[in-house]
Amino acid sequence: MGSHEPDLWSAPVASAAVDADVRIPGSKSITNRALILAALADGPSVVRSPLRARDTLLMASALRSLGVGVEDVDGDWSVTPGELRGPANVDCGLAGTVARFVPPAAVLARGDVEFDGDAQMRERPMGPILDALRTLGGTIDDDGRNALPLTVRGQGKMPGGTVEIDASSSSQFVSALLLAGARYDAGVTIHHVGKPVPSLPHIEMTVGMLRARGVEVDDSDPNTWRVAPGPIKAIDVEVEPDLSNAAPFLAAGLVTGGRVRVLSWPDETSQPGDHLHEIFGLMGAHVRLDSEGLTLRGPESIAGLDLDLHDVGELTPVIAAVATLASEPSYLRGIAHLRGHETDRLAALSTELARLGADIRETDDGLEIRPRPLHGAVFRTYADHRMAHAGAVLGLVVPDLQIENIATTSKTLPDFVGMWTAMLSREAAA
């Protein structure tokens, strides 16, 4: 790709150690779960401080198309459930949460609900959730593709019951059934069979949000979740900051030997991004959580890492970027499932980091990274917001790095470029 391409963003270089306070918008994972639960609840509710980004706007649009009232009220979303109905068309974009969470609700609608999305979303696996919904009594037409586009033929109700599912490629398959399962006639019991489920914190987040709404969930047996049938209570909810989106900003403090504080970091949370605290600590940063937020101070030299990232795979792109700047090799393990994310993240990382001069090798379940000097080049994102984050972090210390399609960050962070530039302008003033 030549430098004449119009969508290349010259990543800014940090002229000194970054010194900034950063406020991260709301969590995509919490916002989209809260919207689904509010749509299926027994009365109106408010989702406060939601993330407003492509993935969450697509979720709000999907629910509106099914007859749910989702109104903007002073930056919050007021949700009024109604009888779900088709015909409806749902645009999933590149949002796995929309493509996977909405069909288990759409089976409760009366009428046909058609789902499609971006070209890359048509490549992402859907088979486990579609097979599970058919087993539980739903009717779905996908011409045998196990992928988008597809049509859910809603009957106005769903028998439910017990289902076996292989969720080893995505925890979203389990969360999707949990979110709607209380509205099924017999509830739902999910038995996971196969390799370990990745990103378990996301399932724990789903279970916690269900229990907060009075739904009975039994997860006492390994790889089994039971949701009793019953109402989902309408509750107002405040959305936490998206801690995974804090990764590039904290990494900025790490790679420049500076200080970054992420404001309003929650004391307790089930978000996978909370593990950045310990992971960046292992890489040499000093990290402290207090009432103001999470403050990271970067080290003089970045340590290598040998870590299983199975439960926090979405953090891998930024961690891999930081690892290329370490003083010793890093081994990132347990992340084979990233091959089925927005793009094949392992292939994308190994290709793009190598383009900058990194010594990186893809393994069966991860990446091996041996540091060596990096140089500028075009860093491609593959329409993946977390790849763009990784490139921006490296651009702080690698001159002449250009990121293709930085706009893809709008998937979960509407003004990433503005926030990044503001962080560096504070650095200049410090």
Short mmCIF file of C-alpha atoms in Angstrom, two decimals:
data_model
loop_
_atom_site.label_atom_id
_atom_site.label_comp_id
_atom_site.label_asym_id
_atom_site.label_seq_id
_atom_site.Cartn_x
_atom_site.Cartn_y
_atom_site.Cartn_z
CA MET A 1 0.00 0.00 0.00
CA GLY A 2 1.65 3.26 -1.09
CA SER A 3 1.88 6.42 0.95
CA HIS A 4 -0.47 8.09 -1.56
CA GLU A 5 -3.37 6.27 0.09
CA PRO A 6 -5.79 8.86 1.52
CA ASP A 7 -6.55 6.94 4.71
CA LEU A 8 -3.04 6.86 6.17
CA TRP A 9 -2.62 8.54 9.57
CA SER A 10 0.86 9.63 10.61
CA ALA A 11 1.11 8.35 14.17
CA PRO A 12 2.42 11.12 16.42
CA VAL A 13 5.80 10.60 18.10
CA ALA A 14 6.06 11.47 21.79
CA SER A 15 8.62 14.27 22.17
CA ALA A 16 8.98 13.49 25.88
CA ALA A 17 7.61 11.14 28.51
CA VAL A 18 3.79 11.20 28.40
CA ASP A 19 2.21 12.82 31.48
CA ALA A 20 -1.57 12.84 31.30
CA ASP A 21 -4.90 12.07 32.92
CA VAL A 22 -7.31 10.26 30.59
CA ARG A 23 -11.06 9.66 30.84
CA ILE A 24 -12.17 6.56 28.93
CA PRO A 25 -15.76 6.31 27.60
CA GLY A 26 -18.11 3.55 28.73
CA SER A 27 -17.62 -0.17 28.24
CA LYS A 28 -18.90 -1.64 24.99
CA SER A 29 -19.37 -5.05 26.64
CA ILE A 30 -21.45 -3.63 29.49
CA THR A 31 -23.41 -1.21 27.27
CA ASN A 32 -24.52 -3.87 24.79
CA ARG A 33 -25.41 -6.39 27.51
CA ALA A 34 -27.34 -3.71 29.38
CA LEU A 35 -29.28 -2.76 26.22
CA ILE A 36 -30.30 -6.39 25.51
CA LEU A 37 -31.35 -6.98 29.12
CA ALA A 38 -33.29 -3.70 29.21
CA ALA A 39 -35.07 -4.69 25.98
CA LEU A 40 -36.13 -8.02 27.52
CA ALA A 41 -36.96 -6.58 30.97
CA ASP A 42 -40.35 -6.28 32.70
CA GLY A 43 -40.49 -2.49 32.46
CA PRO A 44 -38.69 0.67 31.32
CA SER A 45 -35.14 1.45 32.46
CA VAL A 46 -32.22 3.77 31.79
CA VAL A 47 -28.70 2.88 30.65
CA ARG A 48 -26.59 5.75 31.99
CA SER A 49 -23.21 6.90 30.57
CA PRO A 50 -23.36 4.33 27.75
CA LEU A 51 -20.64 4.02 25.17
CA ARG A 52 -21.74 5.69 21.95
CA ALA A 53 -19.67 4.05 19.27
CA ARG A 54 -20.38 2.02 16.17
CA ASP A 55 -20.96 -1.31 17.96
CA THR A 56 -23.37 0.14 20.52
CA LEU A 57 -25.24 2.34 18.02
CA LEU A 58 -25.76 -0.81 15.93
CA MET A 59 -27.16 -2.59 18.99
CA ALA A 60 -29.55 0.27 19.74
CA SER A 61 -30.69 0.26 16.09
CA ALA A 62 -31.16 -3.52 16.13
CA LEU A 63 -33.42 -3.32 19.18
CA ARG A 64 -35.40 -0.41 17.71
CA SER A 65 -35.99 -2.46 14.56
CA LEU A 66 -37.55 -5.17 16.77
CA GLY A 67 -39.99 -2.68 18.33
CA VAL A 68 -38.06 -1.70 21.47
CA GLY A 69 -38.08 1.98 22.43
CA VAL A 70 -34.48 3.24 22.75
CA GLU A 71 -34.45 7.02 23.23
CA ASP A 72 -31.65 9.50 23.82
CA VAL A 73 -32.16 11.40 27.07
CA ASP A 74 -29.34 13.79 28.01
CA GLY A 75 -26.64 11.37 26.86
CA ASP A 76 -28.29 8.34 28.48
CA TRP A 77 -30.46 5.72 26.77
CA SER A 78 -34.02 5.27 28.02
CA VAL A 79 -35.23 1.79 27.05
CA THR A 80 -38.92 0.84 26.89
CA PRO A 81 -39.54 -2.85 26.16
CA GLY A 82 -42.40 -3.86 23.91
CA GLU A 83 -43.57 -6.98 22.13
CA LEU A 84 -40.69 -7.99 19.85
CA ARG A 85 -41.80 -8.20 16.23
CA GLY A 86 -40.69 -8.62 12.66
CA PRO A 87 -40.30 -8.13 9.85
CA ALA A 88 -37.02 -6.48 10.79
CA ASN A 89 -33.56 -6.01 9.35
CA VAL A 90 -30.54 -5.98 11.65
CA ASP A 91 -27.20 -4.55 10.50
CA CYS A 92 -24.48 -6.19 12.61
CA GLY A 93 -21.63 -4.17 11.11
CA LEU A 94 -18.50 -5.83 12.49
CA ALA A 95 -20.00 -6.21 15.97
CA GLY A 96 -19.83 -9.76 17.31
CA THR A 97 -22.05 -8.72 20.22
CA VAL A 98 -24.85 -7.70 17.81
CA ALA A 99 -24.49 -10.72 15.52
CA ARG A 100 -24.44 -13.17 18.44
CA PHE A 101 -26.55 -11.52 21.19
CA VAL A 102 -29.54 -10.37 19.12
CA PRO A 103 -30.60 -13.68 17.46
CA PRO A 104 -31.37 -15.37 20.83
CA ALA A 105 -33.69 -12.41 21.54
CA ALA A 106 -35.05 -12.32 17.98
CA VAL A 107 -36.40 -15.88 18.31
CA LEU A 108 -38.89 -14.38 20.80
CA ALA A 109 -40.19 -11.94 18.16
CA ARG A 110 -43.27 -12.52 16.03
CA GLY A 111 -42.08 -12.53 12.44
CA ASP A 112 -38.90 -12.77 10.41
CA VAL A 113 -35.72 -10.97 11.45
CA GLU A 114 -32.95 -10.72 8.86
CA PHE A 115 -29.32 -10.30 9.93
CA ASP A 116 -26.35 -9.17 7.85
CA GLY A 117 -23.19 -7.14 8.38
CA ASP A 118 -19.84 -6.06 6.99
CA ALA A 119 -18.01 -8.43 4.65
CA GLN A 120 -15.61 -9.40 7.45
CA MET A 121 -18.50 -10.16 9.82
CA ARG A 122 -19.70 -12.73 7.29
CA GLU A 123 -16.40 -14.58 7.91
CA ARG A 124 -16.76 -14.78 11.69
CA PRO A 125 -18.03 -18.06 13.19
CA MET A 126 -21.74 -18.26 14.02
CA GLY A 127 -22.37 -22.02 13.87
CA PRO A 128 -22.38 -22.77 17.62
CA ILE A 129 -25.04 -20.17 18.44
CA LEU A 130 -27.23 -21.05 15.43
CA ASP A 131 -27.09 -24.79 16.20
CA ALA A 132 -27.90 -24.09 19.85
CA LEU A 133 -30.93 -21.97 18.99
CA ARG A 134 -32.25 -24.69 16.68
CA THR A 135 -31.80 -27.30 19.42
CA LEU A 136 -33.74 -25.07 21.83
CA GLY A 137 -36.67 -24.74 19.39
CA GLY A 138 -35.77 -21.82 17.14
CA THR A 139 -36.00 -21.69 13.33
CA ILE A 140 -33.11 -20.07 11.46
CA ASP A 141 -32.36 -20.03 7.74
CA ASP A 142 -28.73 -19.53 6.75
CA ASP A 143 -28.46 -21.80 3.68
CA GLY A 144 -26.10 -24.05 5.65
CA ARG A 145 -23.36 -21.40 5.87
CA ASN A 146 -23.28 -21.13 9.67
CA ALA A 147 -22.61 -17.45 9.06
CA LEU A 148 -24.27 -14.19 8.10
CA PRO A 149 -26.49 -13.38 6.29
CA LEU A 150 -29.30 -15.30 8.00
CA THR A 151 -32.98 -15.05 8.90
CA VAL A 152 -34.49 -15.82 12.31
CA ARG A 153 -38.09 -16.92 11.90
CA GLY A 154 -39.54 -15.74 15.20
CA GLN A 155 -42.56 -17.53 16.67
CA GLY A 156 -43.23 -15.09 19.51
CA LYS A 157 -41.88 -17.56 22.07
CA MET A 158 -39.08 -20.07 22.58
CA PRO A 159 -39.28 -23.51 24.23
CA GLY A 160 -35.72 -23.44 25.66
CA GLY A 161 -34.26 -26.34 27.61
CA THR A 162 -30.83 -27.96 27.61
CA VAL A 163 -28.16 -27.59 24.94
CA GLU A 164 -24.55 -28.60 24.37
CA ILE A 165 -22.36 -25.98 22.75
CA ASP A 166 -18.68 -25.68 21.78
CA ALA A 167 -17.79 -22.13 22.82
CA SER A 168 -14.03 -22.61 22.50
CA SER A 169 -13.89 -20.02 19.69
CA SER A 170 -15.83 -17.32 21.58
CA SER A 171 -17.32 -16.79 25.03
CA GLN A 172 -20.01 -14.71 23.29
CA PHE A 173 -21.85 -17.92 22.36
CA VAL A 174 -22.48 -18.64 26.05
CA SER A 175 -23.29 -15.04 26.97
CA ALA A 176 -25.74 -14.79 24.06
CA LEU A 177 -27.87 -17.67 25.39
CA LEU A 178 -27.59 -16.52 29.00
CA LEU A 179 -28.87 -13.02 28.19
CA ALA A 180 -32.16 -14.19 26.65
CA GLY A 181 -32.53 -17.57 28.40
CA ALA A 182 -34.75 -16.40 31.28
CA ARG A 183 -37.41 -15.47 28.71
CA TYR A 184 -37.52 -18.99 27.26
CA ASP A 185 -40.39 -21.21 28.45
CA ALA A 186 -38.07 -23.70 30.17
CA GLY A 187 -35.16 -21.31 30.70
CA VAL A 188 -31.84 -22.60 29.39
CA THR A 189 -29.12 -24.96 30.55
CA ILE A 190 -25.85 -24.66 28.63
CA HIS A 191 -23.18 -27.37 28.70
CA HIS A 192 -19.91 -26.32 27.09
CA VAL A 193 -18.01 -29.17 25.40
CA GLY A 194 -14.60 -28.72 23.82
CA LYS A 195 -11.43 -26.80 24.60
CA PRO A 196 -11.57 -24.25 27.43
CA VAL A 197 -13.86 -21.27 26.88
CA PRO A 198 -11.82 -18.10 26.22
CA SER A 199 -12.47 -14.76 27.92
CA LEU A 200 -14.29 -16.22 30.94
CA PRO A 201 -14.43 -12.76 32.60
CA HIS A 202 -16.96 -11.79 29.93
CA ILE A 203 -19.23 -14.68 30.93
CA GLU A 204 -18.82 -13.72 34.60
CA MET A 205 -19.85 -10.18 33.62
CA THR A 206 -22.99 -11.54 31.94
CA VAL A 207 -23.90 -13.70 34.96
CA GLY A 208 -23.38 -10.78 37.34
CA MET A 209 -25.60 -8.50 35.27
CA LEU A 210 -28.34 -11.16 35.15
CA ARG A 211 -28.25 -11.68 38.92
CA ALA A 212 -28.46 -7.93 39.47
CA ARG A 213 -31.79 -8.10 37.60
CA GLY A 214 -33.18 -10.93 39.72
CA VAL A 215 -32.47 -13.73 37.26
CA GLU A 216 -31.53 -17.06 38.85
CA VAL A 217 -28.26 -18.36 37.39
CA ASP A 218 -26.48 -21.52 38.62
CA ASP A 219 -22.85 -21.69 37.48
CA SER A 220 -21.63 -23.94 40.29
CA ASP A 221 -20.64 -26.79 37.94
CA PRO A 222 -17.67 -26.27 35.61
CA ASN A 223 -18.61 -25.52 31.97
CA THR A 224 -22.34 -25.48 32.83
CA TRP A 225 -24.73 -22.57 33.24
CA ARG A 226 -28.39 -22.87 34.21
CA VAL A 227 -30.79 -19.94 33.84
CA ALA A 228 -34.22 -20.38 35.43
CA PRO A 229 -37.22 -19.07 33.49
CA GLY A 230 -38.72 -15.87 34.82
CA PRO A 231 -38.86 -12.10 34.46
CA ILE A 232 -35.82 -9.89 33.97
CA LYS A 233 -36.24 -6.95 36.36
CA ALA A 234 -35.89 -3.48 34.89
CA ILE A 235 -33.09 -1.61 36.66
CA ASP A 236 -31.24 1.59 35.83
CA VAL A 237 -27.52 0.98 35.35
CA GLU A 238 -24.38 3.15 35.21
CA VAL A 239 -21.88 1.90 32.61
CA GLU A 240 -18.24 1.58 33.76
CA PRO A 241 -15.38 2.96 31.62
CA ASP A 242 -14.17 0.45 28.98
CA LEU A 243 -10.99 -0.83 30.60
CA SER A 244 -9.79 -2.69 27.49
CA ASN A 245 -9.81 0.67 25.68
CA ALA A 246 -7.52 1.99 28.43
CA ALA A 247 -4.79 -0.38 27.16
CA PRO A 248 -3.20 1.94 24.55
CA PHE A 249 -3.26 4.93 26.91
CA LEU A 250 -1.63 3.03 29.80
CA ALA A 251 0.83 1.57 27.29
CA ALA A 252 1.75 5.14 26.28
CA GLY A 253 3.00 5.72 29.81
CA LEU A 254 4.83 2.40 29.74
CA VAL A 255 6.71 2.83 26.45
CA THR A 256 7.67 6.49 27.02
CA GLY A 257 8.66 6.03 30.67
CA GLY A 258 5.93 8.50 31.60
CA ARG A 259 2.82 8.73 33.77
CA VAL A 260 -0.77 8.07 32.69
CA ARG A 261 -3.75 8.05 35.02
CA VAL A 262 -7.04 6.56 33.83
CA LEU A 263 -9.75 8.36 35.80
CA SER A 264 -12.72 6.59 37.48
CA TRP A 265 -11.19 3.10 37.33
CA PRO A 266 -13.66 0.86 39.23
CA ASP A 267 -12.60 -0.73 42.54
CA GLU A 268 -14.20 -4.02 41.54
CA THR A 269 -15.12 -5.14 38.05
CA SER A 270 -15.43 -8.25 35.89
CA GLN A 271 -13.96 -6.49 32.84
CA PRO A 272 -10.93 -8.29 31.33
CA GLY A 273 -9.16 -4.93 31.04
CA ASP A 274 -8.76 -4.88 34.83
CA HIS A 275 -5.88 -7.33 34.31
CA LEU A 276 -3.80 -4.57 32.67
CA HIS A 277 -2.88 -3.60 36.23
CA GLU A 278 -0.92 -6.82 36.79
CA ILE A 279 0.22 -7.44 33.19
CA PHE A 280 1.89 -4.05 32.78
CA GLY A 281 3.26 -4.48 36.32
CA LEU A 282 4.99 -7.66 35.15
CA MET A 283 6.49 -5.64 32.29
CA GLY A 284 8.13 -3.29 34.78
CA ALA A 285 5.57 -0.52 35.27
CA HIS A 286 4.61 0.82 38.68
CA VAL A 287 0.81 0.72 38.85
CA ARG A 288 -1.40 2.06 41.65
CA LEU A 289 -5.19 2.17 42.09
CA ASP A 290 -6.72 4.84 44.34
CA SER A 291 -9.88 6.93 44.54
CA GLU A 292 -8.73 9.08 41.59
CA GLY A 293 -8.17 6.18 39.22
CA LEU A 294 -5.43 3.84 38.01
CA THR A 295 -2.01 5.48 37.66
CA LEU A 296 0.81 3.85 35.68
CA ARG A 297 4.41 5.03 35.77
CA GLY A 298 6.67 3.60 33.10
CA PRO A 299 10.00 1.88 33.82
CA GLU A 300 13.44 2.73 32.45
CA SER A 301 13.48 -0.63 30.69
CA ILE A 302 10.50 -2.79 29.66
CA ALA A 303 10.61 -6.41 30.83
CA GLY A 304 9.66 -9.34 28.61
CA LEU A 305 6.58 -11.38 29.41
CA ASP A 306 5.77 -15.09 29.48
CA LEU A 307 2.03 -15.22 30.07
CA ASP A 308 -1.15 -17.08 29.21
CA LEU A 309 -3.61 -14.47 27.90
CA HIS A 310 -6.47 -16.93 27.29
CA ASP A 311 -8.97 -15.07 29.48
CA VAL A 312 -7.94 -11.58 28.31
CA GLY A 313 -7.24 -12.17 24.62
CA GLU A 314 -8.56 -8.80 23.48
CA LEU A 315 -5.63 -7.13 25.26
CA THR A 316 -3.12 -9.04 23.09
CA PRO A 317 -2.52 -6.50 20.28
CA VAL A 318 -1.36 -3.72 22.62
CA ILE A 319 0.60 -6.14 24.83
CA ALA A 320 2.35 -7.56 21.74
CA ALA A 321 3.22 -4.03 20.59
CA VAL A 322 4.76 -3.20 23.98
CA ALA A 323 6.64 -6.53 23.95
CA THR A 324 8.47 -5.55 20.73
CA LEU A 325 10.06 -2.71 22.75
CA ALA A 326 11.12 -4.89 25.71
CA SER A 327 14.69 -5.71 26.66
CA GLU A 328 14.11 -9.48 26.48
CA PRO A 329 11.90 -11.98 24.61
CA SER A 330 8.18 -12.42 25.29
CA TYR A 331 5.93 -15.46 24.93
CA LEU A 332 2.19 -14.81 24.68
CA ARG A 333 0.20 -18.02 25.04
CA GLY A 334 -3.35 -19.41 25.13
CA ILE A 335 -4.72 -17.15 22.39
CA ALA A 336 -5.36 -19.43 19.39
CA HIS A 337 -9.00 -18.21 19.49
CA LEU A 338 -7.83 -14.76 18.32
CA ARG A 339 -7.68 -16.22 14.81
CA GLY A 340 -11.50 -15.86 14.76
CA HIS A 341 -11.73 -12.26 16.04
CA GLU A 342 -12.38 -9.12 13.93
CA THR A 343 -9.51 -10.40 11.85
CA ASP A 344 -7.04 -13.26 12.40
CA ARG A 345 -5.26 -11.21 15.05
CA LEU A 346 -2.26 -13.53 15.37
CA ALA A 347 -1.53 -13.41 11.64
CA ALA A 348 -2.20 -9.66 11.54
CA LEU A 349 0.13 -8.93 14.45
CA SER A 350 2.94 -11.12 13.16
CA THR A 351 2.67 -9.57 9.67
CA GLU A 352 2.48 -5.93 10.73
CA LEU A 353 5.02 -6.05 13.56
CA ALA A 354 7.46 -7.83 11.25
CA ARG A 355 6.91 -5.05 8.69
CA LEU A 356 8.29 -2.64 11.33
CA GLY A 357 11.34 -4.87 11.83
CA ALA A 358 10.21 -6.97 14.80
CA ASP A 359 11.39 -10.58 15.18
CA ILE A 360 8.04 -12.27 15.74
CA ARG A 361 6.83 -15.82 15.23
CA GLU A 362 3.32 -17.25 15.31
CA THR A 363 2.98 -20.42 17.41
CA ASP A 364 0.09 -22.89 17.67
CA ASP A 365 -1.54 -20.84 20.41
CA GLY A 366 0.21 -17.49 20.47
CA LEU A 367 3.22 -15.35 19.62
CA GLU A 368 6.96 -15.34 20.32
CA ILE A 369 8.54 -11.89 20.18
CA ARG A 370 12.29 -11.17 20.26
CA PRO A 371 13.03 -7.48 20.49
CA ARG A 372 15.16 -5.73 17.90
CA PRO A 373 15.20 -2.16 16.56
CA LEU A 374 12.03 -1.04 14.78
CA HIS A 375 11.62 1.36 11.87
CA GLY A 376 8.73 3.29 10.33
CA ALA A 377 6.38 1.76 7.76
CA VAL A 378 2.68 1.54 6.95
CA PHE A 379 0.89 -0.42 9.70
CA ARG A 380 -2.29 -2.04 8.42
CA THR A 381 -5.28 -2.54 10.72
CA TYR A 382 -7.49 -5.06 8.85
CA ALA A 383 -10.54 -3.05 10.01
CA ASP A 384 -9.62 -4.05 13.59
CA HIS A 385 -9.74 -1.31 16.23
CA ARG A 386 -7.26 -3.06 18.53
CA MET A 387 -4.70 -3.36 15.72
CA ALA A 388 -4.98 0.41 15.30
CA HIS A 389 -4.38 0.85 19.05
CA ALA A 390 -1.23 -1.29 18.79
CA GLY A 391 0.10 0.81 15.91
CA ALA A 392 -0.54 4.08 17.75
CA VAL A 393 1.42 2.87 20.79
CA LEU A 394 4.44 1.98 18.65
CA GLY A 395 4.17 5.27 16.76
CA LEU A 396 4.98 7.11 20.01
CA VAL A 397 8.57 5.81 19.85
CA VAL A 398 9.00 4.71 16.21
CA PRO A 399 9.22 7.68 13.80
CA ASP A 400 7.51 7.64 10.39
CA LEU A 401 4.90 5.04 11.33
CA GLN A 402 1.67 5.46 9.35
CA ILE A 403 -1.54 3.68 10.34
CA GLU A 404 -3.98 2.64 7.63
CA ASN A 405 -7.67 3.24 8.47
CA ILE A 406 -7.32 4.75 11.94
CA ALA A 407 -11.08 5.43 11.64
CA THR A 408 -11.70 1.78 12.51
CA THR A 409 -11.14 2.79 16.16
CA SER A 410 -14.66 4.28 16.10
CA LYS A 411 -15.96 0.72 16.58
CA THR A 412 -15.56 1.15 20.34
CA LEU A 413 -13.87 4.54 20.89
CA PRO A 414 -15.57 7.32 18.93
CA ASP A 415 -12.79 9.92 19.16
CA PHE A 416 -9.61 7.90 19.60
CA VAL A 417 -7.51 10.31 17.53
CA GLY A 418 -8.76 13.31 19.50
CA MET A 419 -8.07 11.58 22.84
CA TRP A 420 -4.61 10.45 21.68
CA THR A 421 -3.69 13.93 20.46
CA ALA A 422 -4.99 15.50 23.67
CA MET A 423 -2.89 13.10 25.76
CA LEU A 424 0.22 14.15 23.86
CA SER A 425 -0.61 17.88 24.01
CA ARG A 426 -0.73 17.57 27.80
CA GLU A 427 2.65 15.84 27.58
CA ALA A 428 3.98 18.83 25.65
CA ALA A 429 2.66 21.22 28.29
CA ALA A 430 3.95 19.19 31.24
#
